[in-house]
GROMACS .gro file of C-alpha atoms in nm:
model
  206
    1MET     CA    1   9.249   8.203   7.423
    2LEU     CA    2   9.557   8.175   7.637
    3TYR     CA    3   9.372   8.297   7.966
    4LEU     CA    4   9.086   8.022   7.911
    5TRP     CA    5   9.339   7.771   7.849
    6ILE     CA    6   9.533   7.835   8.180
    7ARG     CA    7   9.188   7.848   8.366
    8GLU     CA    8   9.098   7.512   8.195
    9VAL     CA    9   8.773   7.681   8.052
   10ASP     CA   10   8.912   7.571   7.722
   11ASP     CA   11   9.121   7.279   7.721
   12LYS     CA   12   9.196   7.240   7.318
   13SER     CA   13   9.547   7.284   7.184
   14PHE     CA   14   9.619   7.592   6.983
   15VAL     CA   15   9.935   7.749   6.821
   16MET     CA   16  10.109   8.080   6.835
   17ASP     CA   17  10.346   8.214   6.591
   18ALA     CA   18  10.612   8.420   6.764
   19SER     CA   19  10.873   8.670   6.580
   20LEU     CA   20  11.086   8.931   6.753
   21VAL     CA   21  11.170   9.254   6.547
   22ARG     CA   22  11.422   9.451   6.750
   23ASN     CA   23  11.255   9.475   7.085
   24THR     CA   24  10.905   9.399   6.978
   25LEU     CA   25  10.737   9.031   7.005
   26PHE     CA   26  10.470   8.962   6.765
   27LEU     CA   27  10.239   8.701   6.846
   28THR     CA   28   9.992   8.532   6.589
   29LEU     CA   29   9.705   8.315   6.742
   30PHE     CA   30   9.581   8.026   6.521
   31LYS     CA   31   9.323   7.778   6.595
   32ASP     CA   32   9.377   7.412   6.606
   33GLU     CA   33   9.331   7.291   6.288
   34LYS     CA   34   9.391   6.942   6.126
   35PRO     CA   35   9.494   6.869   5.796
   36HIS     CA   36   9.207   6.712   5.582
   37SER     CA   37   9.215   6.383   5.463
   38ASN     CA   38   9.290   6.502   5.085
   39ASP     CA   39   9.625   6.652   5.001
   40THR     CA   40   9.500   7.014   5.065
   41PRO     CA   41   9.806   7.183   5.240
   42PHE     CA   42   9.778   7.272   5.613
   43ALA     CA   43   9.688   7.640   5.639
   44PRO     CA   44   9.574   7.744   5.965
   45SER     CA   45   9.340   8.039   5.984
   46PRO     CA   46   9.397   8.327   6.243
   47THR     CA   47   9.147   8.330   6.524
   48THR     CA   48   8.873   8.598   6.570
   49VAL     CA   49   8.811   8.739   6.904
   50GLY     CA   50   8.630   9.046   6.883
   51GLN     CA   51   8.520   9.350   6.689
   52HIS     CA   52   8.809   9.566   6.784
   53HIS     CA   53   9.083   9.629   6.523
   54ILE     CA   54   9.369   9.794   6.703
   55LEU     CA   55   9.413   9.856   7.080
   56GLU     CA   56   9.707   9.936   7.331
   57TYR     CA   57   9.734   9.883   7.695
   58SER     CA   58   9.980   9.790   7.972
   59PHE     CA   59   9.947   9.439   8.123
   60GLY     CA   60  10.160   9.396   8.419
   61GLY     CA   61  10.431   9.607   8.298
   62LEU     CA   62  10.415   9.469   7.934
   63ASN     CA   63  10.285   9.722   7.683
   64LEU     CA   64  10.069   9.515   7.446
   65VAL     CA   65   9.914   9.613   7.089
   66VAL     CA   66   9.628   9.370   6.991
   67THR     CA   67   9.505   9.348   6.674
   68SER     CA   68   9.198   9.148   6.541
   69PRO     CA   69   9.015   9.154   6.201
   70GLY     CA   70   8.706   9.102   6.422
   71HIS     CA   71   8.468   9.029   6.122
   72LEU     CA   72   8.614   8.756   5.892
   73ILE     CA   73   8.654   8.367   5.917
   74ARG     CA   74   8.812   8.107   5.696
   75ASN     CA   75   8.607   7.843   5.547
   76GLY     CA   76   8.846   7.598   5.358
   77GLY     CA   77   9.032   7.836   5.142
   78GLU     CA   78   8.779   8.128   5.144
   79GLU     CA   79   8.761   8.399   5.383
   80ARG     CA   80   8.415   8.477   5.456
   81PHE     CA   81   8.205   8.744   5.706
   82ALA     CA   82   8.188   8.579   6.044
   83ARG     CA   83   7.819   8.494   6.139
   84ILE     CA   84   7.746   8.442   6.531
   85ILE     CA   85   7.426   8.294   6.620
   86THR     CA   86   7.359   8.198   7.002
   87SER     CA   87   7.053   8.172   7.226
   88ASP     CA   88   7.266   8.141   7.547
   89PRO     CA   89   7.107   8.321   7.829
   90GLU     CA   90   7.457   8.416   7.983
   91LEU     CA   91   7.509   8.611   7.693
   92GLU     CA   92   7.216   8.823   7.732
   93LYS     CA   93   7.285   8.890   8.102
   94GLY     CA   94   7.660   8.976   8.020
   95SER     CA   95   7.800   8.761   8.298
   96CYS     CA   96   7.935   8.473   8.120
   97PRO     CA   97   8.291   8.421   8.261
   98ARG     CA   98   8.439   8.300   7.927
   99LEU     CA   99   8.332   8.656   7.759
  100LEU     CA  100   8.398   8.867   8.053
  101SER     CA  101   8.783   8.776   8.011
  102LEU     CA  102   8.751   8.833   7.635
  103LEU     CA  103   8.588   9.190   7.715
  104TRP     CA  104   8.874   9.258   7.999
  105PHE     CA  105   9.152   9.199   7.737
  106SER     CA  106   9.006   9.382   7.471
  107GLY     CA  107   8.967   9.698   7.684
  108THR     CA  108   8.585   9.692   7.633
  109HIS     CA  109   8.344   9.780   7.905
  110THR     CA  110   8.028   9.802   7.688
  111TRP     CA  111   7.837   9.471   7.625
  112VAL     CA  112   7.691   9.489   7.265
  113THR     CA  113   7.444   9.254   7.132
  114GLY     CA  114   7.306   9.202   6.780
  115SER     CA  115   7.356   9.025   6.464
  116VAL     CA  116   7.613   9.027   6.175
  117SER     CA  117   7.500   8.959   5.843
  118ASP     CA  118   7.744   8.991   5.517
  119GLY     CA  119   7.939   9.242   5.732
  120VAL     CA  120   7.663   9.439   5.824
  121PHE     CA  121   7.611   9.470   6.221
  122LYS     CA  122   7.251   9.543   6.338
  123LEU     CA  123   7.201   9.637   6.685
  124ARG     CA  124   6.929   9.482   6.913
  125GLU     CA  125   6.699   9.718   7.048
  126ASP     CA  126   6.825   9.674   7.406
  127GLY     CA  127   7.159   9.574   7.280
  128LEU     CA  128   7.398   9.811   7.452
  129LYS     CA  129   7.478   9.754   7.838
  130CYS     CA  130   7.763   9.849   8.049
  131ALA     CA  131   7.972   9.549   8.198
  132LYS     CA  132   8.200   9.757   8.426
  133LYS     CA  133   8.046   9.606   8.741
  134ASN     CA  134   8.043   9.254   8.613
  135ILE     CA  135   8.431   9.302   8.534
  136ARG     CA  136   8.521   9.464   8.850
  137GLU     CA  137   8.360   9.161   9.017
  138TRP     CA  138   8.541   8.916   8.791
  139GLU     CA  139   8.881   9.080   8.850
  140SER     CA  140   8.853   9.045   9.203
  141LEU     CA  141   8.813   8.656   9.192
  142GLY     CA  142   9.124   8.471   9.339
  143GLY     CA  143   9.130   8.234   9.056
  144THR     CA  144   9.120   8.501   8.808
  145LYS     CA  145   9.407   8.712   8.972
  146LYS     CA  146   9.605   8.397   8.951
  147ALA     CA  147   9.560   8.314   8.601
  148MET     CA  148   9.638   8.687   8.507
  149ARG     CA  149   9.976   8.640   8.683
  150THR     CA  150  10.046   8.298   8.476
  151VAL     CA  151   9.940   8.472   8.171
  152PHE     CA  152  10.188   8.758   8.232
  153ARG     CA  153  10.462   8.487   8.319
  154LEU     CA  154  10.403   8.275   7.998
  155LEU     CA  155  10.425   8.587   7.789
  156GLN     CA  156  10.736   8.682   7.934
  157TYR     CA  157  10.874   8.329   7.870
  158VAL     CA  158  10.767   8.313   7.533
  159ARG     CA  159  10.953   8.640   7.463
  160LEU     CA  160  11.267   8.518   7.655
  161VAL     CA  161  11.267   8.198   7.445
  162THR     CA  162  11.226   8.365   7.099
  163MET     CA  163  11.509   8.627   7.196
  164ASP     CA  164  11.766   8.410   7.352
  165GLN     CA  165  11.696   8.059   7.233
  166VAL     CA  166  11.607   8.065   6.860
  167PRO     CA  167  11.866   8.189   6.617
  168SER     CA  168  11.608   8.312   6.367
  169ARG     CA  169  11.393   8.496   6.647
  170SER     CA  170  11.089   8.325   6.505
  171CYS     CA  171  10.929   8.006   6.594
  172SER     CA  172  10.567   7.838   6.652
  173ILE     CA  173  10.476   7.754   7.014
  174ARG     CA  174  10.209   7.495   7.039
  175PHE     CA  175   9.990   7.499   7.376
  176GLU     CA  176   9.884   7.124   7.445
  177ALA     CA  177   9.668   6.976   7.678
  178SER     CA  178   9.585   6.649   7.768
  179GLY     CA  179   9.489   6.416   8.063
  180GLY     CA  180   9.480   6.686   8.284
  181LEU     CA  181   9.835   6.797   8.185
  182LYS     CA  182   9.939   7.116   8.006
  183TRP     CA  183  10.277   7.196   7.826
  184LEU     CA  184  10.438   7.392   7.572
  185GLU     CA  185  10.641   7.273   7.226
  186VAL     CA  186  10.846   7.510   7.075
  187TYR     CA  187  10.937   7.473   6.693
  188ALA     CA  188  11.227   7.715   6.554
  189ALA     CA  189  11.172   7.868   6.234
  190SER     CA  190  11.451   7.821   6.009
  191ARG     CA  191  11.435   8.179   5.889
  192VAL     CA  192  11.256   8.519   6.011
  193GLN     CA  193  10.860   8.491   5.948
  194GLN     CA  194  10.712   8.748   5.749
  195LEU     CA  195  10.519   9.026   5.971
  196PRO     CA  196  10.172   9.094   5.909
  197THR     CA  197  10.094   9.362   5.623
  198LEU     CA  198  10.013   9.626   5.866
  199PHE     CA  199  10.273   9.569   6.118
  200GLY     CA  200  10.567   9.515   5.817
  201GLU     CA  201  10.475   9.868   5.716
  202ILE     CA  202  10.516  10.007   6.075
  203TRP     CA  203  10.814   9.814   6.196
  204GLY     CA  204  10.986   9.678   5.893
  205GLU     CA  205  11.138  10.010   5.814
  206LYS     CA  206  11.263  10.085   6.165
   0.00000   0.00000   0.00000
């Protein structure tokens, strides 16, 4: 999402919750959801970006651990299994720039196509393709390299703000875009935000 926002492939606003626990920065990405006209409390839902659950890799010297439910969406107040239906020919070829970036950041080099119904994934007959060549070509593009450097600098900036400028070491950062301009709005939390269950079990006792 951050990479696509920088590359102007996606100009929608979104929110990241940031919490620093010792020297580890936790980021939770949320879709830009608006409160409904009724009095239902505003509760943004985590963005689903892949089928992986947990992976770790180095990005410009930053050690990243990424987790994604990969199979759940939120509809109103209910969580349901995600269903993806598409007939985009670029998805068939595995060359869509938007999705190549998702493959790169998820550390996935195999292009998988199929269908998901009630949590059961069914692979297409020709649904497994190696995307290494497509990813290497995408990596070599000048615009890709420039955007990657910007992603790295923004992640560093978010970490520094959370560490040095926010007493609670927890904040929400809104990434805004309008009229060709982009900016960040930082909202400090009054107290430390609760970590996701899995991370709380791993880091909370240290």
